[in-house]
PDB file of C-alpha atoms in Angstrom:
ATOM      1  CA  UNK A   1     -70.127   6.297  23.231  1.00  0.00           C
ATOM      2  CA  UNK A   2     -69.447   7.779  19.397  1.00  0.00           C
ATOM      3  CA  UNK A   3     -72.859   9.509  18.559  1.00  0.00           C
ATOM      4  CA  UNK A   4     -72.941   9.063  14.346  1.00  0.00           C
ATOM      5  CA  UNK A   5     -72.426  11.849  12.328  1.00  0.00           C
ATOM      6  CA  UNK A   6     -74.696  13.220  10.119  1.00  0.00           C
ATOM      7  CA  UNK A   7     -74.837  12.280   6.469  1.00  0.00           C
ATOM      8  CA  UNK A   8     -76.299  14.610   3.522  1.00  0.00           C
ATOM      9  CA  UNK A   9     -79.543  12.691   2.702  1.00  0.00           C
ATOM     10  CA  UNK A  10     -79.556  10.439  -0.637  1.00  0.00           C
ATOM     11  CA  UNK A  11     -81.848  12.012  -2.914  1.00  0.00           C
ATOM     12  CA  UNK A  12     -81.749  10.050  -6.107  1.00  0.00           C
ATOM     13  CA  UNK A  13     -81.885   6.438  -5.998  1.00  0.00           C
ATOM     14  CA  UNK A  14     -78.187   4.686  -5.343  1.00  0.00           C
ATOM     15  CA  UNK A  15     -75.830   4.043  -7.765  1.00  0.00           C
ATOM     16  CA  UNK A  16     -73.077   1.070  -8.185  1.00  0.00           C
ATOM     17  CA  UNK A  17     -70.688   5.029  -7.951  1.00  0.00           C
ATOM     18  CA  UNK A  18     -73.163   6.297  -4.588  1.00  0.00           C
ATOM     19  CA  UNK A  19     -71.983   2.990  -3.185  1.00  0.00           C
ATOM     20  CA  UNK A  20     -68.797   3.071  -4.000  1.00  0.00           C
ATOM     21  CA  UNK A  21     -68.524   6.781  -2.535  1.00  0.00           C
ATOM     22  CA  UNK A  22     -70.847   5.908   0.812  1.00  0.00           C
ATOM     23  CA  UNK A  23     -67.657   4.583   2.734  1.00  0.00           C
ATOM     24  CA  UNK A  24     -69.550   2.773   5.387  1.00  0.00           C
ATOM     25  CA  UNK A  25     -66.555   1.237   6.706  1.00  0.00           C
ATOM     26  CA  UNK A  26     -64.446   4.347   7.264  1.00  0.00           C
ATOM     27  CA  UNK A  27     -67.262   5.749   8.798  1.00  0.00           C
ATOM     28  CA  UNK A  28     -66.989   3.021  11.609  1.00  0.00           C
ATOM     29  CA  UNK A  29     -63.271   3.167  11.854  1.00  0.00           C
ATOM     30  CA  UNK A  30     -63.499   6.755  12.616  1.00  0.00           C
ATOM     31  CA  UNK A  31     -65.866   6.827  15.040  1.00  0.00           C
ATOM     32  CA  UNK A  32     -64.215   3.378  16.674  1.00  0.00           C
ATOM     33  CA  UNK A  33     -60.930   6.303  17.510  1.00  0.00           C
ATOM     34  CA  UNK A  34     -63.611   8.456  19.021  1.00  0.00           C
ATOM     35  CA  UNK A  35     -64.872   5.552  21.208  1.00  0.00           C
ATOM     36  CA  UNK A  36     -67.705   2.805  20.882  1.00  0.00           C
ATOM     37  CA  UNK A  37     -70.600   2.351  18.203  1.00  0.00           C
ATOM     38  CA  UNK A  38     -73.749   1.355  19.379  1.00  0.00           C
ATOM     39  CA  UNK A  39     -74.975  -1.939  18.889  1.00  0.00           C
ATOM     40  CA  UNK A  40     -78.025  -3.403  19.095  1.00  0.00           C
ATOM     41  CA  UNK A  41     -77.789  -7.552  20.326  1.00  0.00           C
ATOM     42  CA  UNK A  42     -80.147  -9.864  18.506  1.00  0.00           C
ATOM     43  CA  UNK A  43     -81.152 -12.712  20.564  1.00  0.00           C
ATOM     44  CA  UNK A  44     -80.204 -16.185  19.401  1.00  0.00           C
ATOM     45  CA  UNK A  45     -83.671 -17.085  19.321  1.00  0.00           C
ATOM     46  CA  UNK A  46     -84.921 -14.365  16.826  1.00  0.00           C
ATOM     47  CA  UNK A  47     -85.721 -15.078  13.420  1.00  0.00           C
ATOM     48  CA  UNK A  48     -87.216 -12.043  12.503  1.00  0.00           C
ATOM     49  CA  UNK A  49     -87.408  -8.141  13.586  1.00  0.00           C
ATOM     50  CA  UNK A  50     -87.955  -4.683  12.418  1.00  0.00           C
ATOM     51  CA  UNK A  51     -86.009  -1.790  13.121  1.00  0.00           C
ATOM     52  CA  UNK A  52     -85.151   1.788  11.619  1.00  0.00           C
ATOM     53  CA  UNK A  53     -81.923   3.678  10.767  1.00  0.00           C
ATOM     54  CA  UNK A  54     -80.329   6.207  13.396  1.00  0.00           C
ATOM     55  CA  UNK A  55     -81.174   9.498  12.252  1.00  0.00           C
ATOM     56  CA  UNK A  56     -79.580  11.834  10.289  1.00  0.00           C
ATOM     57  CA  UNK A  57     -76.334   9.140  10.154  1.00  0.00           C
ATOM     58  CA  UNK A  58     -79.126   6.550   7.979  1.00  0.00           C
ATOM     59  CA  UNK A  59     -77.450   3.953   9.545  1.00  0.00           C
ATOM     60  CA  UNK A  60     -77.523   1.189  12.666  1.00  0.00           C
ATOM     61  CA  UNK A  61     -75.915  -2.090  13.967  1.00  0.00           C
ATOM     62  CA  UNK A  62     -77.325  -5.277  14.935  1.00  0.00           C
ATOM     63  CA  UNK A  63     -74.947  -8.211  16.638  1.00  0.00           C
ATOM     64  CA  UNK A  64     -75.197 -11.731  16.010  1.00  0.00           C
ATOM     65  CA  UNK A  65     -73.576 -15.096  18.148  1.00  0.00           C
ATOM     66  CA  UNK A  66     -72.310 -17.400  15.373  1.00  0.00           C
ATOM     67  CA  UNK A  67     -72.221 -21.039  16.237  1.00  0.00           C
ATOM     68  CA  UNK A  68     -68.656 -22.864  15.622  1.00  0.00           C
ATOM     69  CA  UNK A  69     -69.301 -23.788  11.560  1.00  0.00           C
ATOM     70  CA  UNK A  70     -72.569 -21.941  11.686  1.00  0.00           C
ATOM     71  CA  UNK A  71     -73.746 -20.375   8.842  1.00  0.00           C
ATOM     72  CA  UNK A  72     -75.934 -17.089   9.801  1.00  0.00           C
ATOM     73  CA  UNK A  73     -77.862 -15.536   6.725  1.00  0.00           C
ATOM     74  CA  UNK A  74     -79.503 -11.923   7.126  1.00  0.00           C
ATOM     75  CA  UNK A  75     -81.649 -10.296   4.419  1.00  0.00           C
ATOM     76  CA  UNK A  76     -83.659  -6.846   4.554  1.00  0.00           C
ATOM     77  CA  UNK A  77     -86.945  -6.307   3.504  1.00  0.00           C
ATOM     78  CA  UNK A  78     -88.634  -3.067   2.416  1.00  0.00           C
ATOM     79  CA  UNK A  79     -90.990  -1.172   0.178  1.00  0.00           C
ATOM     80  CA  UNK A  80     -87.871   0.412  -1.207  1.00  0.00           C
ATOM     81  CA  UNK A  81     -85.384  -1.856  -1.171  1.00  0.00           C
ATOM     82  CA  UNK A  82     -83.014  -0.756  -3.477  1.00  0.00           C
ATOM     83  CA  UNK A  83     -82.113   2.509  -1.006  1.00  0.00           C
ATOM     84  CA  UNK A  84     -80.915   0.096   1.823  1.00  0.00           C
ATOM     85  CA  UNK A  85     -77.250  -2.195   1.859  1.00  0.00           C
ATOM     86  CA  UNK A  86     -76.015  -4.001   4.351  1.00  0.00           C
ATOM     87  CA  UNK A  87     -72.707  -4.801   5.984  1.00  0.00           C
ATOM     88  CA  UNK A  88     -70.727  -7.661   7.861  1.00  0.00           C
ATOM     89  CA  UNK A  89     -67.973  -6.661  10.286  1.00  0.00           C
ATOM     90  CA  UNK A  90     -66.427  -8.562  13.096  1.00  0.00           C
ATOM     91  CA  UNK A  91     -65.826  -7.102  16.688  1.00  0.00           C
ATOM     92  CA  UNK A  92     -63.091  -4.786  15.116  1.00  0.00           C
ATOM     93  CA  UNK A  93     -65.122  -3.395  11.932  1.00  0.00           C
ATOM     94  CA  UNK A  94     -63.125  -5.202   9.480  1.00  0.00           C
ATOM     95  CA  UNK A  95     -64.097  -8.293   7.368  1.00  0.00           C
ATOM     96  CA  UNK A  96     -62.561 -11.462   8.245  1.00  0.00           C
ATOM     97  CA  UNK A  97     -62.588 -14.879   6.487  1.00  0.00           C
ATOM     98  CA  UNK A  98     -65.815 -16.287   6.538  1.00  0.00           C
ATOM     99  CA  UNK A  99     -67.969 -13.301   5.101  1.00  0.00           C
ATOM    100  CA  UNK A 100     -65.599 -12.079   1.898  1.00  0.00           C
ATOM    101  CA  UNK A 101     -68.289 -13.668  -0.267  1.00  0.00           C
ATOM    102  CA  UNK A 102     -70.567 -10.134   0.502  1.00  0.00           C
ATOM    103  CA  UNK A 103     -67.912  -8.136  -1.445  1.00  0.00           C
ATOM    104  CA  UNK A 104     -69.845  -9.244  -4.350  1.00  0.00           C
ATOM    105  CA  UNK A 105     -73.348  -7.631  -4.902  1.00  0.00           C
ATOM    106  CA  UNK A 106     -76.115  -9.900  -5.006  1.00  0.00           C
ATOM    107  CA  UNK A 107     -78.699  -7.095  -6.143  1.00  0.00           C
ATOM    108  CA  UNK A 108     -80.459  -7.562  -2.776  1.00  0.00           C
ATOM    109  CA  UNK A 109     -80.032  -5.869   0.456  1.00  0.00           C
ATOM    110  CA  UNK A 110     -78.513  -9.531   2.461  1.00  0.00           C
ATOM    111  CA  UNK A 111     -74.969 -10.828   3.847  1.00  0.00           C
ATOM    112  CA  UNK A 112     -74.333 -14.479   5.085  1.00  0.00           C
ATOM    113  CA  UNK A 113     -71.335 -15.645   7.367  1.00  0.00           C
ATOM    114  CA  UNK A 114     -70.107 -18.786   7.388  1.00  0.00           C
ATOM    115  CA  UNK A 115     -67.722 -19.669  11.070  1.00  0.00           C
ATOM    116  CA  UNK A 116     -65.067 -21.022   9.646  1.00  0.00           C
ATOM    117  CA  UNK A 117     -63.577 -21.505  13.377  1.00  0.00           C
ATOM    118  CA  UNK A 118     -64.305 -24.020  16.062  1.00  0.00           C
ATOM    119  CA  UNK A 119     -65.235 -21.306  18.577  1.00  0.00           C
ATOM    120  CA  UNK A 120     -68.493 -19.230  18.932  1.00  0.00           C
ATOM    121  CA  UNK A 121     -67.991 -15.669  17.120  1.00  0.00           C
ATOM    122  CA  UNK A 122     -69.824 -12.345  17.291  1.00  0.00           C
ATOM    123  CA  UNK A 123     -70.597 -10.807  13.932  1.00  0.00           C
ATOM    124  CA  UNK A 124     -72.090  -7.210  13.036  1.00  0.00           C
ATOM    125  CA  UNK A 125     -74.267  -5.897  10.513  1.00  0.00           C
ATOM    126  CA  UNK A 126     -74.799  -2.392   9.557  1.00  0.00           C
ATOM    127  CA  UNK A 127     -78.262  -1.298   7.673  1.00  0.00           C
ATOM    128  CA  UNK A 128     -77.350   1.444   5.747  1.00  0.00           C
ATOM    129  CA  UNK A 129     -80.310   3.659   4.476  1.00  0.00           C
ATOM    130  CA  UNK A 130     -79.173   6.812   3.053  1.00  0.00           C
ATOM    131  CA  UNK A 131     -82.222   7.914   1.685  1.00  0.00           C
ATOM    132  CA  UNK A 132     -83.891   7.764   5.691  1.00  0.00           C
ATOM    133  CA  UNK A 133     -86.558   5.290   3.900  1.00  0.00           C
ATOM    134  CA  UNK A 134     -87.053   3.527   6.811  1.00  0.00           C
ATOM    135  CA  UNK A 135     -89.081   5.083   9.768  1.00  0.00           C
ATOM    136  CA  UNK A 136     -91.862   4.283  12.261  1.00  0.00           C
ATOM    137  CA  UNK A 137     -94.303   4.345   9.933  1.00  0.00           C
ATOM    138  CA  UNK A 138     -92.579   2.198   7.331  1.00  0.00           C
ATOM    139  CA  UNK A 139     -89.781   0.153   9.313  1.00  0.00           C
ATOM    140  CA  UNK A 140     -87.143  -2.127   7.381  1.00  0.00           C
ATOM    141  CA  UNK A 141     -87.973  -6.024   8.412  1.00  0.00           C
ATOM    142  CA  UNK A 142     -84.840  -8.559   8.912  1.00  0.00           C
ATOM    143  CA  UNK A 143     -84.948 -12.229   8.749  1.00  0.00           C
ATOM    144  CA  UNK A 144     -82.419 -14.132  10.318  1.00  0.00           C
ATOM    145  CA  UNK A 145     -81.522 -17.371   9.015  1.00  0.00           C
ATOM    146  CA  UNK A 146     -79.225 -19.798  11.137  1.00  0.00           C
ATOM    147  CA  UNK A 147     -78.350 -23.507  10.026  1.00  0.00           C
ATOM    148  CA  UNK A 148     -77.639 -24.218  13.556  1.00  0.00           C
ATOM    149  CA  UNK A 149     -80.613 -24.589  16.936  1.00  0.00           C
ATOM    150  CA  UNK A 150     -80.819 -24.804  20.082  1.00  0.00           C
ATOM    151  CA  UNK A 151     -79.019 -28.337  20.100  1.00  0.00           C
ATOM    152  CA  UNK A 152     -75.590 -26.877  19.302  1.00  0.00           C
ATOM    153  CA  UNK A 153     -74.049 -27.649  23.122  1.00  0.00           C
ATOM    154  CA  UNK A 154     -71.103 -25.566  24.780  1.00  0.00           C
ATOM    155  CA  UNK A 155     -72.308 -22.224  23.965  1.00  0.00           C
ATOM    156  CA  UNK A 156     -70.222 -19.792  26.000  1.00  0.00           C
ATOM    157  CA  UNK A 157     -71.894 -16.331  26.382  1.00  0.00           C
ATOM    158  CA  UNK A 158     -70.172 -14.598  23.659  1.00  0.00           C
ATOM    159  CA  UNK A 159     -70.153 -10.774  24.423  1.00  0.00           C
ATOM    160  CA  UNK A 160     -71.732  -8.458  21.363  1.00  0.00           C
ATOM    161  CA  UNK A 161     -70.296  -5.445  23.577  1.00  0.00           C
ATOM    162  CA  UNK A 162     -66.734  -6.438  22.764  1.00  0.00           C
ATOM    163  CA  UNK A 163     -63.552  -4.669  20.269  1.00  0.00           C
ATOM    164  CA  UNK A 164     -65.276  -1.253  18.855  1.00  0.00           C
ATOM    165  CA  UNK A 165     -68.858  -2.051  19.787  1.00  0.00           C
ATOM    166  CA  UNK A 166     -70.725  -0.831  23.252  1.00  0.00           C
ATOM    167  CA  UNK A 167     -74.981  -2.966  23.731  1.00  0.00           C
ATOM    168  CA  UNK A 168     -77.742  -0.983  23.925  1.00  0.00           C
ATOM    169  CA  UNK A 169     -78.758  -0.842  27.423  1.00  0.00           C
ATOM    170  CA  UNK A 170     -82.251  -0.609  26.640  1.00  0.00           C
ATOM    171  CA  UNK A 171     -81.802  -3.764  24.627  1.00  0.00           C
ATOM    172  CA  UNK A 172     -82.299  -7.311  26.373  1.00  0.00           C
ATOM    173  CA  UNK A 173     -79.047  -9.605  25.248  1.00  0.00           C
TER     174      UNK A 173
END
């Protein structure tokens, strides 16, 4: 498993040019040629949870099943939510059709994915907090939004360990 590397702690609040510089997504790439990120698998059922960043990296990974069509909508909350972003990867830590709309910021910490397939998908989201904001004390909260239930039939069980990503084994999928 690729242990995260440290990052230099964000000091001043994030810029559009901190963003821009905070290359999340090379980040995973490089650590995918070392071997597999950690994710953590969210249950379909969840609709809400709370979680903090990996220390000192300031980041962490959650893994979603996307229904075929499904539309799956995750937004942070947070006393300081301006520090945190999030990002949308599939099993390989690219973006694929269905989530390019989260290339353009919405001025809040969220990503959506819409499955433009037939098929059940696994998706990924990174929290990045570079200014460690969240902790046990003050934990980000994520609500999951899914226009699908429990009546969508033929759901095979989709792997979240699967491409670049390794579960949690503490984690219940």
């Amino acid at each position: 498993m690729a242990r995260p590397r440290a990052w230099a702690r964000c000091l001043v609040f994030p810029s559009v040019g901190y963003w821009a510089e905070r290359d999340i997504m090379a980040e995973v790439q490089a650590m995918a040629r070392r071997g597999y990120i950690l994710v953590h698998p969210i249950p379909d059922t969840v609709t809400e949870f709370s979680g903090v960043a990996e220390f000192p990296a300031g980041w962490i990974a959650y893994g979603f099943r996307v229904a075929p069509g499904g539309r799956l909508h995750v937004r942070l909350s947070h006393p300081n939510e301006g520090w945190f972003r999030l990002a949308m990867m599939n099993k390989w830590g690219v973006l694929e059709p269905g989530m390019l709309q989260n290339l353009i910021p919405t001025g809040n910490p969220e990503v959506s994915y819409t499955n433009p397939t037939q098929e059940w998908k696994a998706v990924y989201v990174l929290v990045d907090d570079p200014g460690w904001m969240s902790s046990a004390a003050s934990p980000f909260r994520i609500k999951v939004e899914r226009n699908w239930g429990s009546e969508v039939q033929g759901q095979p069980e989709i792997p979240l360990a699967t491409g670049i990503w390794a579960r949690n084994e503490e984690d219940a999928s």
